[in-house]
Short mmCIF file of C-alpha atoms in Angstrom, two decimals:
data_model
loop_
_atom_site.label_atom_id
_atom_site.label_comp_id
_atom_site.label_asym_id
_atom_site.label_seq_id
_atom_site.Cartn_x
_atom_site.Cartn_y
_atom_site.Cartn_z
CA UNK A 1 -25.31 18.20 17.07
CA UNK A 2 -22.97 19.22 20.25
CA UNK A 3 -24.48 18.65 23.46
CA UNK A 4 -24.69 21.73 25.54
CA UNK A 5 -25.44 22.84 28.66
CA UNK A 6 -27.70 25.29 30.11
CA UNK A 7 -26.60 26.60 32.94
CA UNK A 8 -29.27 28.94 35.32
CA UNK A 9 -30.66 29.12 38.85
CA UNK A 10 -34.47 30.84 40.31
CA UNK A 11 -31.84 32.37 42.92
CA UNK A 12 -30.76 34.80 40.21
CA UNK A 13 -34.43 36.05 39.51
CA UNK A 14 -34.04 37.32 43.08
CA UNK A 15 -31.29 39.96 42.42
CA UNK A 16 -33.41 43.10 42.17
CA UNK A 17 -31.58 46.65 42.02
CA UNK A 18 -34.93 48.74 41.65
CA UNK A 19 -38.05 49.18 39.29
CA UNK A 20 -36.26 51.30 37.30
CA UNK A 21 -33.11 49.26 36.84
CA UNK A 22 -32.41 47.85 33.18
CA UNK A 23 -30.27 45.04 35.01
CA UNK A 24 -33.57 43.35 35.69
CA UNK A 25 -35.15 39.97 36.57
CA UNK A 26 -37.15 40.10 33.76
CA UNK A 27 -33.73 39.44 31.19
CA UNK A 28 -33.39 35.77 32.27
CA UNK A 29 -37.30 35.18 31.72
CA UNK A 30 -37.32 36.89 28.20
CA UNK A 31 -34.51 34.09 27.47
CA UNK A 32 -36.08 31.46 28.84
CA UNK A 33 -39.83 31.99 27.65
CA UNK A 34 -38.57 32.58 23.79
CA UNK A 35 -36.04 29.43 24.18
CA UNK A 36 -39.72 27.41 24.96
CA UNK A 37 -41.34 29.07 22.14
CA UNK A 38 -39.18 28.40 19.50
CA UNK A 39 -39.08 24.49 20.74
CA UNK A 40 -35.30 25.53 21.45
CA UNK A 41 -35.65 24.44 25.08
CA UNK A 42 -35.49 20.30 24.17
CA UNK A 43 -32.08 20.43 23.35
CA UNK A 44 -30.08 21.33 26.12
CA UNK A 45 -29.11 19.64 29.04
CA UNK A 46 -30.06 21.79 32.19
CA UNK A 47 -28.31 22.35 35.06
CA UNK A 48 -28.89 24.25 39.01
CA UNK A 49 -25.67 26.68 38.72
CA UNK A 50 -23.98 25.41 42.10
CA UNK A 51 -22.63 27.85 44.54
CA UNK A 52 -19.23 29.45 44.50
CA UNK A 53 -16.67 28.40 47.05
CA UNK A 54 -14.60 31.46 48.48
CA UNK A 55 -11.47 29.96 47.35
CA UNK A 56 -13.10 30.06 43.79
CA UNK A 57 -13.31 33.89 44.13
CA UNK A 58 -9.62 34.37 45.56
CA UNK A 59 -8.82 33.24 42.60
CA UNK A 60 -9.32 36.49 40.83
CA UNK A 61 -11.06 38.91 43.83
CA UNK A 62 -9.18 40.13 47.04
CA UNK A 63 -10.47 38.52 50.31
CA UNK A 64 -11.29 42.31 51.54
CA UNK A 65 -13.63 42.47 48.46
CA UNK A 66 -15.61 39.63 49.37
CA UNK A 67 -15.83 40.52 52.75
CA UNK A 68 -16.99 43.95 51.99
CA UNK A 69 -19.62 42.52 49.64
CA UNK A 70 -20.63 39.90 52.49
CA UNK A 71 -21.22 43.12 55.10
CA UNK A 72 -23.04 44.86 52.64
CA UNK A 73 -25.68 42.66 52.10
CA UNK A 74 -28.97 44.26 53.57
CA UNK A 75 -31.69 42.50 55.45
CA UNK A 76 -34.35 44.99 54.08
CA UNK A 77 -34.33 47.00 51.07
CA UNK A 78 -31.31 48.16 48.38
CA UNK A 79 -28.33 49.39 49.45
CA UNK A 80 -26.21 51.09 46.35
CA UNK A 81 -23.27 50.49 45.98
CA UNK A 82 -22.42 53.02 43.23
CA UNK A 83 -25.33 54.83 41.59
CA UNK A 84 -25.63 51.86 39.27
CA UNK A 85 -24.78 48.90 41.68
CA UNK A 86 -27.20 47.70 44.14
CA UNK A 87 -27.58 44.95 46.45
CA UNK A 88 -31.02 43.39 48.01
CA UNK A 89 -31.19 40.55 50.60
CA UNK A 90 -31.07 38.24 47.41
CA UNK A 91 -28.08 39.62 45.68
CA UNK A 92 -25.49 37.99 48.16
CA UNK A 93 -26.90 34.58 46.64
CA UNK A 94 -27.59 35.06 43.46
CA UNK A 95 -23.95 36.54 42.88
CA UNK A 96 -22.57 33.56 43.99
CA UNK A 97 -24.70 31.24 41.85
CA UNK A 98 -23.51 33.46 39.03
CA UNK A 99 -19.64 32.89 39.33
CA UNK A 100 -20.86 28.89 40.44
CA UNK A 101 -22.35 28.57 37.10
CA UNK A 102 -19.43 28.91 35.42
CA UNK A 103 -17.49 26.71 37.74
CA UNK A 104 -19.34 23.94 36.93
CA UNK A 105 -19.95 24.46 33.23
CA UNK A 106 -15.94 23.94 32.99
CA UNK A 107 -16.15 20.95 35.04
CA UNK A 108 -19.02 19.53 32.51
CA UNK A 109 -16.86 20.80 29.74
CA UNK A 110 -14.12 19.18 30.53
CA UNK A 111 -15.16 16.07 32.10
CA UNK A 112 -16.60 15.49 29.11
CA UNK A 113 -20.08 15.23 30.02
CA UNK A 114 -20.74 18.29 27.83
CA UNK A 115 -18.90 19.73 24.96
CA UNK A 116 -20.18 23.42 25.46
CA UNK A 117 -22.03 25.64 28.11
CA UNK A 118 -24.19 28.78 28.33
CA UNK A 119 -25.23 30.09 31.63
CA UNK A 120 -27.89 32.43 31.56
CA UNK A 121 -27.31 33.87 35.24
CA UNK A 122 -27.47 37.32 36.69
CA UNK A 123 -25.85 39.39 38.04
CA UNK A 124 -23.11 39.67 35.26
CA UNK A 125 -19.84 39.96 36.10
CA UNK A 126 -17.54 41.18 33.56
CA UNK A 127 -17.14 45.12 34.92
CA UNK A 128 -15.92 43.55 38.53
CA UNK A 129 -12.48 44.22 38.91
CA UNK A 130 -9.78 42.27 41.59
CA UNK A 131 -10.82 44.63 44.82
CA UNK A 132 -14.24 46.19 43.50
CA UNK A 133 -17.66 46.17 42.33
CA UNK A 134 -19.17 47.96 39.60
CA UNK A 135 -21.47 48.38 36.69
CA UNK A 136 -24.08 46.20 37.65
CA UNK A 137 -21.67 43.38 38.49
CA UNK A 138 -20.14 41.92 41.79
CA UNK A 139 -18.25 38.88 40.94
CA UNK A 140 -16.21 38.68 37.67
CA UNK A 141 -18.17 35.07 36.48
CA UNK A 142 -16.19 34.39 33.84
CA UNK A 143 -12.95 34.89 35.60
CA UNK A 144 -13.61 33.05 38.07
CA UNK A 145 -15.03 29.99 35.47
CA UNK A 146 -11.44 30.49 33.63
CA UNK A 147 -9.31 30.94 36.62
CA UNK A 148 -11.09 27.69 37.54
CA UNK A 149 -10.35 25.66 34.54
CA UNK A 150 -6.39 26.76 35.00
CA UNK A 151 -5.79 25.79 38.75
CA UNK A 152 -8.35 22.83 39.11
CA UNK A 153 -7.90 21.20 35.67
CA UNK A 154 -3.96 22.16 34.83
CA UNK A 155 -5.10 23.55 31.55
CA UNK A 156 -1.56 26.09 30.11
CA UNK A 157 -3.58 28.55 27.73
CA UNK A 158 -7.57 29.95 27.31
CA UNK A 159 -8.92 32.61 25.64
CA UNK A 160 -11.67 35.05 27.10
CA UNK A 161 -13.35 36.78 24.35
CA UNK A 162 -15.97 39.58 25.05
CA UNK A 163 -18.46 41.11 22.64
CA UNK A 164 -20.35 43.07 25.11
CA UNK A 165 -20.74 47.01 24.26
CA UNK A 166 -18.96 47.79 27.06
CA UNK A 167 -15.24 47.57 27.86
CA UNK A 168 -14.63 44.10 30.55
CA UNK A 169 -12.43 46.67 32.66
CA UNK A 170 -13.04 43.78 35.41
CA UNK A 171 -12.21 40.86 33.17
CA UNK A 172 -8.69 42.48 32.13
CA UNK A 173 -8.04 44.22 35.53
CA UNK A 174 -8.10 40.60 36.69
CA UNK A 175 -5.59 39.04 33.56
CA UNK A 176 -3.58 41.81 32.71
CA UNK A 177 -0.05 39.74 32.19
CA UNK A 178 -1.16 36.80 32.88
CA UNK A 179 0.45 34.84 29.83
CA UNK A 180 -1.73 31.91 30.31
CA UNK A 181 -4.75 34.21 29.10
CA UNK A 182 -5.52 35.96 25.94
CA UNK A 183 -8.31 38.52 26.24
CA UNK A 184 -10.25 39.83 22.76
CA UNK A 185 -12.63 42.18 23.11
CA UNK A 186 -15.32 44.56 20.82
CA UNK A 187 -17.16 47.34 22.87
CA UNK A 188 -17.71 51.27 21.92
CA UNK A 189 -16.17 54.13 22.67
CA UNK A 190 -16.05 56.77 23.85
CA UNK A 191 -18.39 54.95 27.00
CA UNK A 192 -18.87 52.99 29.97
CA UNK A 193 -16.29 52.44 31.79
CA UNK A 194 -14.04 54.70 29.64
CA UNK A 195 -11.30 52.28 29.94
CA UNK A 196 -9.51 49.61 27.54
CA UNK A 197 -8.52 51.99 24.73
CA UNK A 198 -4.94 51.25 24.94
CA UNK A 199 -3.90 47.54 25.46
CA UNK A 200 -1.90 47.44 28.23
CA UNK A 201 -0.49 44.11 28.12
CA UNK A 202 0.32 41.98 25.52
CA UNK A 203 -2.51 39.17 26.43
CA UNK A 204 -4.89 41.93 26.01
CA UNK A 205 -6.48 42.71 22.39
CA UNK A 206 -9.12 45.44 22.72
CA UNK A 207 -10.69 47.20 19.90
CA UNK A 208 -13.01 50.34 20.21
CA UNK A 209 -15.81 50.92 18.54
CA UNK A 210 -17.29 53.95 17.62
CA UNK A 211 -20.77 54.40 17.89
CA UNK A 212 -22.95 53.68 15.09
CA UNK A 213 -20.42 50.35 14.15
CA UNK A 214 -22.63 48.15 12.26
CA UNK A 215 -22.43 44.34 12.03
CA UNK A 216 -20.09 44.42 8.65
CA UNK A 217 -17.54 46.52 10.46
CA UNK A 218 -17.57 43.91 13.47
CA UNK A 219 -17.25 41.14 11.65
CA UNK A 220 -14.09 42.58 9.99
CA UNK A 221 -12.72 43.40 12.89
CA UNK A 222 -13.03 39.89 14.46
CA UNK A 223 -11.45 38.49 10.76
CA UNK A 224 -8.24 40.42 10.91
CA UNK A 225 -7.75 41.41 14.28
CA UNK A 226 -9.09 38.57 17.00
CA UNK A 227 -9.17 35.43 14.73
CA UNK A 228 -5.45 35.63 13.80
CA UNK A 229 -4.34 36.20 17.55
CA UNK A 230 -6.72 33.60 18.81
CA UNK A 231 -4.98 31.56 16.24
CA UNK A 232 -1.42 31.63 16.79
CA UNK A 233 -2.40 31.32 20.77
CA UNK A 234 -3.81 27.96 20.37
CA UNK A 235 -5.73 28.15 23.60
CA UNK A 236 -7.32 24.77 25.21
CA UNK A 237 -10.77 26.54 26.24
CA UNK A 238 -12.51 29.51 25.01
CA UNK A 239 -14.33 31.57 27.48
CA UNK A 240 -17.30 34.05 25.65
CA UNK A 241 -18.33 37.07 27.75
CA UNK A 242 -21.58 36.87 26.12
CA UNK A 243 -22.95 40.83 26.40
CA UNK A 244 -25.57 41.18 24.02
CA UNK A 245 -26.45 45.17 24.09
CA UNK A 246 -24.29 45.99 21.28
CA UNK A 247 -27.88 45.22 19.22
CA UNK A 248 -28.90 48.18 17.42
CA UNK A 249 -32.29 47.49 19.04
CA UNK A 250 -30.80 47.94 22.89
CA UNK A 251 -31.25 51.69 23.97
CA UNK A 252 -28.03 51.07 26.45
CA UNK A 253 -25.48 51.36 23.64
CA UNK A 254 -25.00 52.65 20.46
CA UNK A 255 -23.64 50.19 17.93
CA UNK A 256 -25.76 48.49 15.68
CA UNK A 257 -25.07 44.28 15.71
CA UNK A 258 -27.73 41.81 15.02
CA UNK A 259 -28.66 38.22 16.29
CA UNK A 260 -27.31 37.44 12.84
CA UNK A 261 -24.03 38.88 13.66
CA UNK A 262 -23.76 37.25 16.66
CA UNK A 263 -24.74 33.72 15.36
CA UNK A 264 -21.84 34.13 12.86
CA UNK A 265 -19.22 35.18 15.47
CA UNK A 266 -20.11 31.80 17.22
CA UNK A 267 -19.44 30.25 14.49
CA UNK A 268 -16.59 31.21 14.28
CA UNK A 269 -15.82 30.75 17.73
CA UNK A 270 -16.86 27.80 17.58
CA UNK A 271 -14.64 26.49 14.27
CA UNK A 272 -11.59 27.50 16.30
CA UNK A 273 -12.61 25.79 19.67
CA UNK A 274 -13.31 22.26 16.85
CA UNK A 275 -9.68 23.35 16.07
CA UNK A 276 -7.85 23.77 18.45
CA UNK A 277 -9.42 22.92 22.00
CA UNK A 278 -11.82 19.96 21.54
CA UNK A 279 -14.95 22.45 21.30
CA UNK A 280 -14.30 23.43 25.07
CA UNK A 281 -16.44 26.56 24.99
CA UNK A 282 -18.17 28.17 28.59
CA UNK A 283 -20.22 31.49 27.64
CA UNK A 284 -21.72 33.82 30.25
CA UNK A 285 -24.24 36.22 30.10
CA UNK A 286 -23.18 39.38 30.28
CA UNK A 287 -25.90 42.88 29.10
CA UNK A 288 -28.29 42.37 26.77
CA UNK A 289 -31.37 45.13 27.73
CA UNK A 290 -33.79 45.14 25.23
CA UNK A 291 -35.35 42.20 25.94
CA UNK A 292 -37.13 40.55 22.57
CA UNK A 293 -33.44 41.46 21.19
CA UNK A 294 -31.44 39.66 24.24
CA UNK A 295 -33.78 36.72 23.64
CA UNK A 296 -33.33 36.29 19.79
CA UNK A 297 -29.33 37.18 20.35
CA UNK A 298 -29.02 33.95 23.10
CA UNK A 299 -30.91 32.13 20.80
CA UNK A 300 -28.92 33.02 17.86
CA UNK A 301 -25.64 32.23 19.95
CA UNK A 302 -26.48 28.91 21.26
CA UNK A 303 -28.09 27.29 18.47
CA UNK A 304 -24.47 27.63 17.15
CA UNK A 305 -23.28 26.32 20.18
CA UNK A 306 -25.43 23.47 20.13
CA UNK A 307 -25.58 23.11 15.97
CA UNK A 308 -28.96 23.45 15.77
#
């Protein structure tokens, strides 16, 4: 059994962006509540997701982005952002306990308190580019958490690898070049954000999907087209953007995975982190909608984390 860390904070329950928002408080309970009914919860050890420092954000955000974020906060009420980004009074916070989550879960990691970490915070983060917020996110969490593990612990390579259903525009708008990173990535298209159909660097592997893409398909995909990369880069830390709304049960996309697919691409995840990078693996929640299907998918994902 690896010991893993859950990551999480009650500050990101605040984050509200409206009744009828899918990006909703109610995700990180549906996790929660089914981790304590399938006795899941005894095995983790838990931790209050600090908050991130504003020279953890430079890392990958512009100082006029977080400034602009920081004026935008209301007192009272929403104020949108984009028609499907919205801040409340709580958002500021909770934001900032999302990219700290992942900060510390790569200190754990590789202090060695921990050999793996989930963070179940909110908002997600992989859709916010350098200079920008967008698609429900405001800080990009996980790379901030990698950026993090490459300036504060010296590490040379990591690997970000993103499963969500939609394209981490944010993710590779922030590592585009950057040799130090390889980015994989799954998500379908044509669709939100309409972006990552051509890789434009050579640290960036993205593969659309077209809607309808069943779990077979994606696992075929990850065999011969991530796996062989990820090999040959030999990274020191493995980074999961952990979007779980390509389920065929979440009405948000339109590709078909199940928990079961998701448990086995953690596995295999997970063999190449035992490889090649001590098990060093930090995953972030990303989307993930429906919520019985978010909860078995997390589930799914980190009893492989945790070999239960």
């Amino acid at each position: 059994m690896s010991v893993t860390a859950f990551i999480t904070h009650r500050d990101c329950h605040l984050h509200d962006m409206g009744s009828y928002h899918p990006e909703a408080p109610e995700r990180l309970s549906a996790i929660s509540d089914h981790l304590i009914a399938q006795g899941l919860d005894a095995y983790f050890t838990y931790h209050d997701a600090p908050l991130a420092t504003f020279q953890q954000l430079k890392r990958v955000h512009t100082a006029a982005h977080l400034e602009r974020l920081k004026r935008a906060s209301p007192d009272l009420g929403i104020v949108h952002l984009d028609p499907d980004t919205a801040m409340n009074r709580h958002t500021w916070q909770a934001a900032m306990r999302a990219a700290g989550a992942g900060v510390l879960a790569v200190d754990l990691v590789l202090s060695g308190q921990v050999e793996n970490a989930f963070c179940a915070v909110r908002p997600p983060g992989h859709h916010a580019e350098r200079a920008s917020a967008m698609g429900f996110c405001f800080f990009n969490n996980i790379a901030v958490a990698a950026a993090h593990a490459l300036a504060a612990h010296n590490l040379a390579r990591v690997a970000v690898i993103d499963f969500d259903v939609h394209h981490g525009n944010g993710t590779e708008d922030c590592f585009r070049g950057d040799q130090r990173v390889l980015m994989v990535s799954t998500f379908q298209h044509p669709f939100y954000p309409y972006s990552g159909t051509e890789s434009p660097a050579a640290n960036m592997v993205n593969v659309p999907l077209p809607r309808g893409t069943d779990g077979e398909e994606f696992r075929r995909v990850v065999s011969d087209l991530w796996m062989p990369r990820l090999r040959e880069f030999q990274p020191e830390m493995l980074f999961i953007s952990a979007g779980f709304d390509a389920h065929y049960e979440d009405e948000m996309g339109g590709l078909r995975l199940l928990e079961q697919d998701y448990a086995w691409v953690t596995g295999q995840l997970k063999e190449l982190a035992d490889d090649c990078a001590h098990g060093r693996i930090v995953s972030i929640l990303e989307g993930g909608y429906s919520l019985s299907a978010l909860a078995r998918s997390v589930a799914a994902h980190i009893r492989v984390l945790a070999e239960l």
